[in-house]
Structure formats: structure tokens, C-alpha cells
Short mmCIF file of C-alpha atoms and ligand atoms in Angstrom, two decimals:
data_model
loop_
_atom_site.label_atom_id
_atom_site.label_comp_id
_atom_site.label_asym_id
_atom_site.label_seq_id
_atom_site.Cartn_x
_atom_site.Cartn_y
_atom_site.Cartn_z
CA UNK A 167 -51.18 -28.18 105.87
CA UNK A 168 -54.00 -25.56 105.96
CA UNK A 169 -55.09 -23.85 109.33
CA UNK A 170 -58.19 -21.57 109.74
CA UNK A 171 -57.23 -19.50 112.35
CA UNK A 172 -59.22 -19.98 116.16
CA UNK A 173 -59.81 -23.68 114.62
CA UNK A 174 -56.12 -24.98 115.54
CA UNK A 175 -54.21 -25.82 118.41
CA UNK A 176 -52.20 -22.66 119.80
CA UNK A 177 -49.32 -25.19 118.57
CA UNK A 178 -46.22 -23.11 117.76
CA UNK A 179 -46.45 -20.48 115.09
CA UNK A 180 -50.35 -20.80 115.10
CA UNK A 181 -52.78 -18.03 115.94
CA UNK A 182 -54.55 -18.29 119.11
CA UNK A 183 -59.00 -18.16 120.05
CA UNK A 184 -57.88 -14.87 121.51
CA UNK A 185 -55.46 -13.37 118.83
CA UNK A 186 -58.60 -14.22 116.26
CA UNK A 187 -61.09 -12.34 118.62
CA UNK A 188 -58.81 -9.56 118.32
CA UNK A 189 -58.61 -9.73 114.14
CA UNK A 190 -62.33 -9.65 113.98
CA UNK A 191 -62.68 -6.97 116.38
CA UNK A 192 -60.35 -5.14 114.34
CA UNK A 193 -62.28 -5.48 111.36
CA UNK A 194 -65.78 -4.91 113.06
CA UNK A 195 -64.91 -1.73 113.46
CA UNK A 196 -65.23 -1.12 109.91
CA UNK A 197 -68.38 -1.92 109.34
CA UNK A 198 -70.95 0.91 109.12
CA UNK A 199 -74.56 1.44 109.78
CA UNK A 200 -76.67 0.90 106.13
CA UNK A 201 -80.13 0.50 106.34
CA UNK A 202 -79.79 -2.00 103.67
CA UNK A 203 -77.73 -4.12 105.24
CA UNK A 204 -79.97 -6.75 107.22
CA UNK A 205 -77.21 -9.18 108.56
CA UNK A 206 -73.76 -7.66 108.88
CA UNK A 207 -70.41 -9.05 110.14
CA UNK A 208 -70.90 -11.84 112.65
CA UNK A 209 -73.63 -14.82 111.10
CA UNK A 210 -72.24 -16.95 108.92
CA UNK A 211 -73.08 -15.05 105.71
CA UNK A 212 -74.58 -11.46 105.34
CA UNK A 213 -77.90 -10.31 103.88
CA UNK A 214 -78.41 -7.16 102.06
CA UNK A 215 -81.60 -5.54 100.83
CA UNK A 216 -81.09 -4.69 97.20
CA UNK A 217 -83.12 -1.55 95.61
CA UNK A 218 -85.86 -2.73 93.09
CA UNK A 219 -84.63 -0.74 90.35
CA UNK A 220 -80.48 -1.36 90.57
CA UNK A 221 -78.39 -4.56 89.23
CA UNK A 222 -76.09 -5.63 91.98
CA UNK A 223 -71.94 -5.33 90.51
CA UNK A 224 -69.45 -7.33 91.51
CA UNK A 225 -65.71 -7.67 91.50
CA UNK A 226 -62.74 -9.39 93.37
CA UNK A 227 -59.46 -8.72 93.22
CA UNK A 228 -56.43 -10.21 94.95
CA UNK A 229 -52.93 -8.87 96.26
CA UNK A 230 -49.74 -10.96 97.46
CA UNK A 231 -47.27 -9.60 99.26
CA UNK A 232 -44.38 -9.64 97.19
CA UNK A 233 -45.72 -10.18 94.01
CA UNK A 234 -48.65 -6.65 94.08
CA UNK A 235 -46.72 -4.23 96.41
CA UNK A 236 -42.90 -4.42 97.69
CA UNK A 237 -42.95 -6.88 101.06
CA UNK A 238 -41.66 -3.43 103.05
CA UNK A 239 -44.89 -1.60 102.06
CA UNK A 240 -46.50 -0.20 105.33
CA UNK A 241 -49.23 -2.00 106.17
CA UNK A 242 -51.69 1.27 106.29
CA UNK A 243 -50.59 1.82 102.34
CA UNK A 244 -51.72 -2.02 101.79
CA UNK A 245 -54.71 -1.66 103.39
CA UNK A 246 -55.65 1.63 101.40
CA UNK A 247 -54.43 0.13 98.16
CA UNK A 248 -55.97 -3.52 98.55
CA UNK A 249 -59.63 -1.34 98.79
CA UNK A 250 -58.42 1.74 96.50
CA UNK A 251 -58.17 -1.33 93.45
CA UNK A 252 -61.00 -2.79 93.91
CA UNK A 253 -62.83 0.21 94.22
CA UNK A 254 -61.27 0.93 90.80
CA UNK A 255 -63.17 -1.96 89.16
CA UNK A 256 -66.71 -0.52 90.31
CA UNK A 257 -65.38 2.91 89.02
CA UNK A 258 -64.54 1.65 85.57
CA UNK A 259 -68.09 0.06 85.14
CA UNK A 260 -69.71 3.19 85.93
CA UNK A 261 -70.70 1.49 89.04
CA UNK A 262 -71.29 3.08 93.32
CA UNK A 263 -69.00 0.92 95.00
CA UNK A 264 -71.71 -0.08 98.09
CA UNK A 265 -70.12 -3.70 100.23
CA UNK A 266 -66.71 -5.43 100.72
CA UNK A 267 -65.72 -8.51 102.07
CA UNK A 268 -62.02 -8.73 102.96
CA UNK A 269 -60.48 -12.70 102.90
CA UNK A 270 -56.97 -12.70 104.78
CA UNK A 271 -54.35 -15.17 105.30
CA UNK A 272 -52.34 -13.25 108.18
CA UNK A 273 -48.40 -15.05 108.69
CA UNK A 274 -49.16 -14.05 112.38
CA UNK A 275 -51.83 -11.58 114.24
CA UNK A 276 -49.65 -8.42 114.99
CA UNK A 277 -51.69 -5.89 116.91
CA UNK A 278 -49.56 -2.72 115.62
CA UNK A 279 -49.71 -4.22 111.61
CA UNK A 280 -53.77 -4.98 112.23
CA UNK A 281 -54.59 -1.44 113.48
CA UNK A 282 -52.61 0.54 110.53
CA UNK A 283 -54.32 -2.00 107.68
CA UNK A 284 -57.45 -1.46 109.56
CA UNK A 285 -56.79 2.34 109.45
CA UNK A 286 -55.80 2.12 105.70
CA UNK A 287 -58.77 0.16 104.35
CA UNK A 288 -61.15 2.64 106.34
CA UNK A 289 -59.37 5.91 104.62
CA UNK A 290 -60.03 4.27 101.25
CA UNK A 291 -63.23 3.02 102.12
CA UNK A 292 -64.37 6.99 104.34
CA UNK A 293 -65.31 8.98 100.41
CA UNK A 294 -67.52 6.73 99.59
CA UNK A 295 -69.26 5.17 103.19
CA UNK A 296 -68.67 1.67 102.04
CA UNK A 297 -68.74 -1.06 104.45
CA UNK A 298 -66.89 -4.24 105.60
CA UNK A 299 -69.92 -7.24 105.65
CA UNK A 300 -67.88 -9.95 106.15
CA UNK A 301 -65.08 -12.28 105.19
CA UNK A 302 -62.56 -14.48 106.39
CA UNK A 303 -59.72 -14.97 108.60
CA UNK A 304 -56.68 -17.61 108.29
CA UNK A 305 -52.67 -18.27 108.61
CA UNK A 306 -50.58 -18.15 105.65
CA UNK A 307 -48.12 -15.49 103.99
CA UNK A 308 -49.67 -12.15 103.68
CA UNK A 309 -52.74 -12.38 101.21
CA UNK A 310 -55.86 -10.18 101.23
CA UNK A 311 -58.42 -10.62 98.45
CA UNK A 312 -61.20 -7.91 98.43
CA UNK A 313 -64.38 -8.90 96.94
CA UNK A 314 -66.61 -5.75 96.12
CA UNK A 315 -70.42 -5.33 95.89
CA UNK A 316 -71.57 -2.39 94.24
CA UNK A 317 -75.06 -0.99 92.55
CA UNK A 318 -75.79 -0.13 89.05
CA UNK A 319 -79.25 1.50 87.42
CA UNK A 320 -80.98 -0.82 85.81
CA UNK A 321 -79.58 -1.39 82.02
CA UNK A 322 -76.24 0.72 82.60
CA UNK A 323 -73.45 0.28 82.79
CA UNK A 324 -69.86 0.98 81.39
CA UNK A 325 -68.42 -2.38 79.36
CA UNK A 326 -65.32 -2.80 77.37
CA UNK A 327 -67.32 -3.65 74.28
CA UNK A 328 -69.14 -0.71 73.77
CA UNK A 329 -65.97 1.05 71.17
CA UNK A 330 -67.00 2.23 68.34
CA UNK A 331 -65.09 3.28 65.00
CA UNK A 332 -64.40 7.06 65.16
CA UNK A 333 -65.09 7.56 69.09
CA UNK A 334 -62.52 9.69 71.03
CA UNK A 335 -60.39 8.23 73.57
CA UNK A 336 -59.61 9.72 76.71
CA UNK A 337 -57.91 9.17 79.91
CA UNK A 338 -58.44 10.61 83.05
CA UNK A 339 -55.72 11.65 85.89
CA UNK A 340 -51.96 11.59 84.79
CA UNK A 341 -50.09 8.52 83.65
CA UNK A 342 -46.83 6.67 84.50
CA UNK A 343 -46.52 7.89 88.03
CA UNK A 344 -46.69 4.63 90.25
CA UNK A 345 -44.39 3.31 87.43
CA UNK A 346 -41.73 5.91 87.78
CA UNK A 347 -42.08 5.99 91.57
CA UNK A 348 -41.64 1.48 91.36
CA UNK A 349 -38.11 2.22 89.86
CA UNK A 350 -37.85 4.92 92.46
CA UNK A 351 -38.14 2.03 94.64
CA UNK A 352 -36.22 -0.94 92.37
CA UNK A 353 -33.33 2.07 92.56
CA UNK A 354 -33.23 2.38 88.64
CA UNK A 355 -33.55 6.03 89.60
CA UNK A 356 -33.19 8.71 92.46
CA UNK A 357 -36.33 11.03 92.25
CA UNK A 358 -35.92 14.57 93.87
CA UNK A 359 -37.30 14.66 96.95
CA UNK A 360 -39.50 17.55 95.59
CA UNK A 361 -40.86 14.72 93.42
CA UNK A 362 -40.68 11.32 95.76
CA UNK A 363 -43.62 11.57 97.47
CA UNK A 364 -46.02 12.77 95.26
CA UNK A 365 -44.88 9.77 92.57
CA UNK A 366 -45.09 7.29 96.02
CA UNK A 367 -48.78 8.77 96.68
CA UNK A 368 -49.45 7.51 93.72
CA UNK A 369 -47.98 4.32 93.77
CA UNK A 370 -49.50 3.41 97.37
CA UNK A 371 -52.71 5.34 97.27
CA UNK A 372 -54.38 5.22 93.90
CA UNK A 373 -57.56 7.53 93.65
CA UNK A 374 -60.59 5.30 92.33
CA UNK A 375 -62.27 7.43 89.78
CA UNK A 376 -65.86 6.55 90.90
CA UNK A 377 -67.35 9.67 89.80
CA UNK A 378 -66.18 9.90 86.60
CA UNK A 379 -67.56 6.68 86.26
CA UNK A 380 -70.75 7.54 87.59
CA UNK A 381 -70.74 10.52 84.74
CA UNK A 382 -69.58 8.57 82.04
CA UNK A 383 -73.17 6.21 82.21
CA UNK A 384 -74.99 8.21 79.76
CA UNK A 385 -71.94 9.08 77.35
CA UNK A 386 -69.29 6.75 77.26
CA UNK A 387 -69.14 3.51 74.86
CA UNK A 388 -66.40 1.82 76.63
CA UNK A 389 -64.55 2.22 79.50
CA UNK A 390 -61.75 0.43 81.53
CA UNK A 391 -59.52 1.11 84.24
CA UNK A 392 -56.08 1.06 84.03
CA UNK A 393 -53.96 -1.90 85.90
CA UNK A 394 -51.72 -3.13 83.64
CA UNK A 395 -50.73 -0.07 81.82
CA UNK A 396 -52.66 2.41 79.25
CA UNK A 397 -51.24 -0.10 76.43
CA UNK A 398 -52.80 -3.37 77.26
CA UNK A 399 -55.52 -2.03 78.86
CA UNK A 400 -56.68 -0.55 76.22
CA UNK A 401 -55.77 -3.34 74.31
CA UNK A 402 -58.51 -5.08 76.35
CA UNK A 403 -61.11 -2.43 75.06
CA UNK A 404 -59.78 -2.96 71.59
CA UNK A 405 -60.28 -6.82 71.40
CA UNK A 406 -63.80 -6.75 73.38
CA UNK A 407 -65.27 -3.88 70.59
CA UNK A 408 -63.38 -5.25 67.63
CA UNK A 409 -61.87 -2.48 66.83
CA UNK A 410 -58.59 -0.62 66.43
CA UNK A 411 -57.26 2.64 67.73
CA UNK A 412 -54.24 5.07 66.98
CA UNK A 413 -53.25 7.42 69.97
CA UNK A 414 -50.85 9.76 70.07
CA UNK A 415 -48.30 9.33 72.93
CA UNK A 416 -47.07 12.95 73.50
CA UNK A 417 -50.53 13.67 74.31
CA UNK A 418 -50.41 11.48 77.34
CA UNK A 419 -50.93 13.31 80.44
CA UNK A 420 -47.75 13.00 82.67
CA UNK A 421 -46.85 15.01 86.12
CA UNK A 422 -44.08 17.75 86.83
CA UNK A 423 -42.86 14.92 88.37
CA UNK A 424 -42.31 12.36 85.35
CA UNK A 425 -41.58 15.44 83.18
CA UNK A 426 -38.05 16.02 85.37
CA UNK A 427 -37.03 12.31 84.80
CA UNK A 428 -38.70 11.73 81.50
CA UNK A 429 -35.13 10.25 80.11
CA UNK A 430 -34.00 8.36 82.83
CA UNK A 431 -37.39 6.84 83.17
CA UNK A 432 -37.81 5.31 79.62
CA UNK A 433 -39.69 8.59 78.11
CA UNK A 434 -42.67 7.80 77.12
CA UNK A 435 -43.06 4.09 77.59
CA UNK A 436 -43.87 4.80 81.05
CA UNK A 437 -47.18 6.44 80.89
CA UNK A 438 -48.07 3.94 78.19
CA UNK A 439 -47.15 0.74 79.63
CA UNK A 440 -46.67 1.37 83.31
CA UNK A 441 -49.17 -0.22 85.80
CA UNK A 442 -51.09 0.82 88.92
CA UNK A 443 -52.40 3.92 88.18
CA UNK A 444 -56.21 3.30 88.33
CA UNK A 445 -56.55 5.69 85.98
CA UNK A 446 -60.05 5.30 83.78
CA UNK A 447 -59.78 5.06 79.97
CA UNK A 448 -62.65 5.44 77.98
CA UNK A 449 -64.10 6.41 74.15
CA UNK A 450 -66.97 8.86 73.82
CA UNK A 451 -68.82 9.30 70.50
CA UNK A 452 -67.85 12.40 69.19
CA UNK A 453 -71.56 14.04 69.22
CA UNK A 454 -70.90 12.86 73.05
CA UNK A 455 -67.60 15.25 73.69
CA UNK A 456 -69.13 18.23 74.86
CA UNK A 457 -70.69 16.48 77.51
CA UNK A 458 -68.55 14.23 79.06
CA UNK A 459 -65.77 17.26 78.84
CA UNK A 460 -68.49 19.36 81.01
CA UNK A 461 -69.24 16.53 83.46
CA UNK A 462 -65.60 15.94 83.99
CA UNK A 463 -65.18 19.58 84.61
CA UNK A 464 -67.82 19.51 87.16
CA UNK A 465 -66.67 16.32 89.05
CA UNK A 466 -63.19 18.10 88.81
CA UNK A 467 -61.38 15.15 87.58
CA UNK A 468 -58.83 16.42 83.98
CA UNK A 469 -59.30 13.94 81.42
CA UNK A 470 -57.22 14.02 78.35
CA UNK A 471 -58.62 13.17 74.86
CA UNK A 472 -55.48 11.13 73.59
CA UNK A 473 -56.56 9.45 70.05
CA UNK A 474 -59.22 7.91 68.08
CA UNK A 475 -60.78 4.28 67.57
CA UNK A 476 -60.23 3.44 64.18
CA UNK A 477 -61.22 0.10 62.06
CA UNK A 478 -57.80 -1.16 61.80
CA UNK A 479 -57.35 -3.94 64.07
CA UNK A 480 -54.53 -3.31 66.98
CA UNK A 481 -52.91 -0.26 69.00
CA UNK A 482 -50.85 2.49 67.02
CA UNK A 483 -48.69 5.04 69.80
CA UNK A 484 -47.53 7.89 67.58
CA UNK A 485 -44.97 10.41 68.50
CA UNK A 486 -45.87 13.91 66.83
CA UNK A 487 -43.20 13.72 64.04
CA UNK A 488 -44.95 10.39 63.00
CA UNK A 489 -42.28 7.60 64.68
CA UNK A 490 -44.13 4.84 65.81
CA UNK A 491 -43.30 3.41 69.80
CA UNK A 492 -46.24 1.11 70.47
CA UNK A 493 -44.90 -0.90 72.86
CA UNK A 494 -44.26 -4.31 72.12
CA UNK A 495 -45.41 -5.99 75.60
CA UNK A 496 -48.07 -5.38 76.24
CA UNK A 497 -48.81 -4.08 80.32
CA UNK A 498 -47.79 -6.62 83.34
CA UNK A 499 -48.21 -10.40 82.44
CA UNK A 500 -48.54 -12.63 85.33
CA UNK A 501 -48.17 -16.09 83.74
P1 ADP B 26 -67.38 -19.40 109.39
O1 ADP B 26 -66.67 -20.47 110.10
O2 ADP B 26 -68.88 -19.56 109.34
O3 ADP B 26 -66.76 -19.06 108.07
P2 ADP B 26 -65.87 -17.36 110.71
O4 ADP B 26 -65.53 -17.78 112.09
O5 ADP B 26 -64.86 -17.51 109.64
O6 ADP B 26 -67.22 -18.08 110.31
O7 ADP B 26 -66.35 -15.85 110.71
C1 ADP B 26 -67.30 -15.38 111.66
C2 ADP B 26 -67.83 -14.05 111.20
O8 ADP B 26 -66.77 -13.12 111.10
C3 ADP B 26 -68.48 -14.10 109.81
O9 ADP B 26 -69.62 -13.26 109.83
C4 ADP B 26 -67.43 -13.54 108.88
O10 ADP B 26 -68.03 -12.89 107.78
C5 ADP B 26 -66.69 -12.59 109.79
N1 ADP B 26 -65.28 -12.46 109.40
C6 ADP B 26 -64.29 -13.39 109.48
N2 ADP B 26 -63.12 -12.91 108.98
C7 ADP B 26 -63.39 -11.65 108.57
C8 ADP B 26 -62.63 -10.64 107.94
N3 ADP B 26 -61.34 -10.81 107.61
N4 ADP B 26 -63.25 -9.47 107.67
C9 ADP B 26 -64.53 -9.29 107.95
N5 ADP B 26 -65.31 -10.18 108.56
C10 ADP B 26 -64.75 -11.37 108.85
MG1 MG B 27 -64.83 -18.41 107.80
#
């Protein structure tokens, strides 16, 4: 049984004409003024003006209750985060994250829950003045899928296939931290309170690296951003450039926070295979490091040069007396 909602019967458990008005009127409100956007929220599909001399970019990405953040998150944290990923995505292209639509299968139309996801989607969405242009609305368990326009100049861009033998990898931000604060969560481990909500912060409000990416255009070879965990994403550069790379773990960049329960988290598998940190990893030809270490400096965002691409097929994660912990599985598999 499938029911779009406003097109059924207010039959038990369904969503009433009125309860749909007040969805959409929720979400109209995030829609902003842009010149370039000719039909907005409201026809059956939008129109946008695109610049003569951009590509248009565009992503989607999905999140289940349940199965992308615990069922008890708060609904302003899935709001933020069901933007914050997707926003990700235009960052690790190099891309300026422009449009969204939001698709949402609602279990029921809670006035309270619509106003804080509302509120969450428009804190990720307030740094960089994108707008809501549409979407859809329907009944089901909790499911929002975020598709994402953004703009790119014309032939730029930041792929995965771009690695060369003898670039530099680097990573930006710290690693590990929405891992450690997930088995805060699971209760593998107690963090500190000094410690909880910083590692939760992280966990429930990634910060898309968009201006890195932006910076990165004329520099980097490859870049990705990282989802699954440093490991498999990288992997993922690794297999799309046809190369190899050797990295050397203790150089990962970890918080106070993961520092104090570096043991009881799993040490360095953490920042290496953890997920959800939206974190951007990318190479940079060496005659490039200068550069990109400048224009990281000035969009204040710490990047960490962590290893080298090398012609050797596979991932190599070296501790500094030599012992070898690559980690065996690779990131989060879903199937
Ligand atoms: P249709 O039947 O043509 O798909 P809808 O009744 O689903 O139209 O939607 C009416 C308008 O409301 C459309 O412009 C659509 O883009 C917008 N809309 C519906 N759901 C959402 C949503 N979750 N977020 C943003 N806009 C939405
Ligand atoms: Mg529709």
C-alpha cells in the first residue's frame, strides 16, 4: 500500500489535506530569494537560470531512520545532518553547493518534530544561502533523501581519478570523532563529559568542507569526502586513479577528545575506519604543496599531510615503528 500524503482518505493513521498544508508551509519557509531561481516551490517542477560559463553538479543522498542516525536522534540534528551530507558531496567535488530538493516519507505530520527539522536543515543550509526548490511529501517510516544542485566553473572540478604516483595525501579536520562518540552512544564507552559533546557535535553536525573544496580546484588531483571511513574512502580514490598509497596512521589527526580514550576506543582504527566525519581527503602534487597549505591556512580549515600515493596497488597504514594495521574491512558496507 503506498499513500501520497493530501491524496488519501483521512482514514486512520493517514495524513490529512490540512496536516499536508502545514508540511509544505513548513518547508516554504526555507526557500530563499535567488535571482536565478525562476519557478520555486509550488508548480509542479522548478526552473532555474544557470550561468553561461558554470556546469550544473549534482548529488543525492539518502538517510533512514535507524539504519543513518540512532531512531532517538532529535529531529533538529537530522535535519542539519540530512543537508550537512549532502552538502559534503558538493564540497568534495570542489563544487558551491547552490539548490536542494528534500523527498520525505513522514510516519505522521507532528507539528513540534516539523518545526525543529525545519530549523535544522535551515542552520545547515544559513553558511552557504542555499535554498529549498522543491520536493516531495508522503507517509511511510522516517526517510528524507536530499538531492543537491550545485555550480562548478567550466572544466573543474575535483574527481577521484585525478591521483597520481608520488602526490601527497592529506586530510582535512580531525578523524574518528563521530565514530568514538557512536560507541559513546552503542555504550561501548563512557566519554567524560568534558569530551561528550564535542565528539556528539561531531557525530550530529558534520561541517561540509565547501571551501576547502572551492581552494583545492586549481591544486588538487583527487579528492573525496569521507563517509565510510578514511580507509575505504580512500580506497575509492585508489581504485578510480589506479594507484596505490602508504599512509602513516600516527599521523592521523585525532581530537583531545579521542586522545583521552584512544585505548578503549580501538586506537587507531578509529580515525582510519570510522564513518561520518565529512572530512575531505585529497592528493596534491608535490610542486602543488605550498599552495594548497597557504589556501588552507587562509580558509582556516588544518589539513594534515598523512602519506604518499605510490604505484603499488592497495592501502598500506603504518605505525611509526613500521607494524602494519591497515584495516581489513574496509569503511561501512551496506549490503
Ligand atoms: P505533484 O503532485 O505535482 O508532485 P505535490 O503536491 O507533491 O505536487 O507538491 C506541490 C509543490 O510542493 C511542488 O512544487 C513540490 O516541489 C513542493 N513540495 C512538496 N513536498 C515538498 C517538500 N518535502 N519540500 C519542498 N517542497 C515540496
Ligand atoms: Mg509530489
Amino acid at each position: 500500500m503506498y499513500r501520497e500524503l493530501g491524496k488519501t482518505e483521512n482514514s486512520m493513521g493517514s495524513v490529512s489535506m490540512n496536516e499536508f498544508q502545514l508540511i509544505q508551509q513548513q518547508f516554504a519557509r526555507l526557500q530563499l530569494t535567488a535571482s536565478d531561481v525562476l519557478v520555486g516551490i509550488g508548480d509542479d517542477a522548478a526552473i532555474l537560470q544557470c550561468a553561461p560559463d558554470t556546469n550544473l553538479v549534482i548529488s543525492a543522498d539518502m538517510l533512514v531512520a535507524g539504519v543513518h542516525f540512532p531512531l532517538d536522534t532529535s529531529a533538529e540534528d537530522v535535519g542539519y545532518k540530512s543537508l550537512a551530507v549532502n552538502v559534503s558531496d558538493m564540497a568534495a567535488m570542489g563544487a558551491t553547493p547552490r539548490f536542494y530538493t528534500l523527498s520525505i516519507s513522514l510516519p505522521n505530520a507532528n507539528e513540534d518534530w516539523l518545526q525543529s527539522f525545519t530549523k535544522g536543515l535551515s542552520v545547515a543550509a544559513l553558511p552557504f544561502s542555499i535554498s529549498l526548490i522543491g520536493g516531495d511529501t508522503t507517509q511511510g517510516p522516517l526517510t528524507i533523501s536530499i538531492q543537491i544542485l550545485g555550480s562548478l566553473p567550466k572544466n573543474k572540478g575535483l574527481l577521484r581519478s585525478g591521483a597520481k604516483v608520488g602526490d601527497m595525501i592529506y586530510v582535512t579536520g580531525q578523524l574518528g570523532d563521530a565514530g568514538l562518540a557512536l560507541l559513546h552512544l552503542q555504550g561501548e564507552l563512557t566519554l567524560p563529559k568534558q569530551h561528550r559533546d564535542a565528539a556528539l557535535q561531531r557525530l550530529n553536525r558534520p561541517t561540509p568542507r565547501v571551501a576547502a573544496g572551492i581552494a583545492l580546484l586549481d591544486y588538487a588531483s583527487a579528492a573525496i569526502d569521507i563517509s565510510d571511513g578514511l580507509a575505504a574512502d580512500l580506497g575509492h580514490i585508489l581504485a578510480a586513479s589506479g594507484v596505490g598509497a602508504s599512509i602513516d596512521a600516527f599521523r592521523l589527526p585525532i581530537s583531545e577528545a579521542l586522545r583521552a580514550s584512544f585505548h578503549q576506543a580501538g586506537g587507531w582504527a578509529l580515525p582510519l575506519s570510522a564513518g561520518d566525519d565529512y572530512e575531505l581527503c585529497f592528493t596534491v602534487p608535490e610542486e602543488h604543496q605550498a599552495q594548497v597549505e597557504q589556501k588552507m591556512a587562509e580558509c582556516q580549515i588544518p589539513c594534515t599531510w598523512i602519506g604518499f600515493i605510490e604505484s603499488r596497488e592497495g592501502l598500506r597504514c603504518l605505525l611509526e615503528d613500521g607494524t602494519d594495521i591497515t584495516p581489513s574491512r574496509r569503511g561501512f558496507q551496506h549490503f
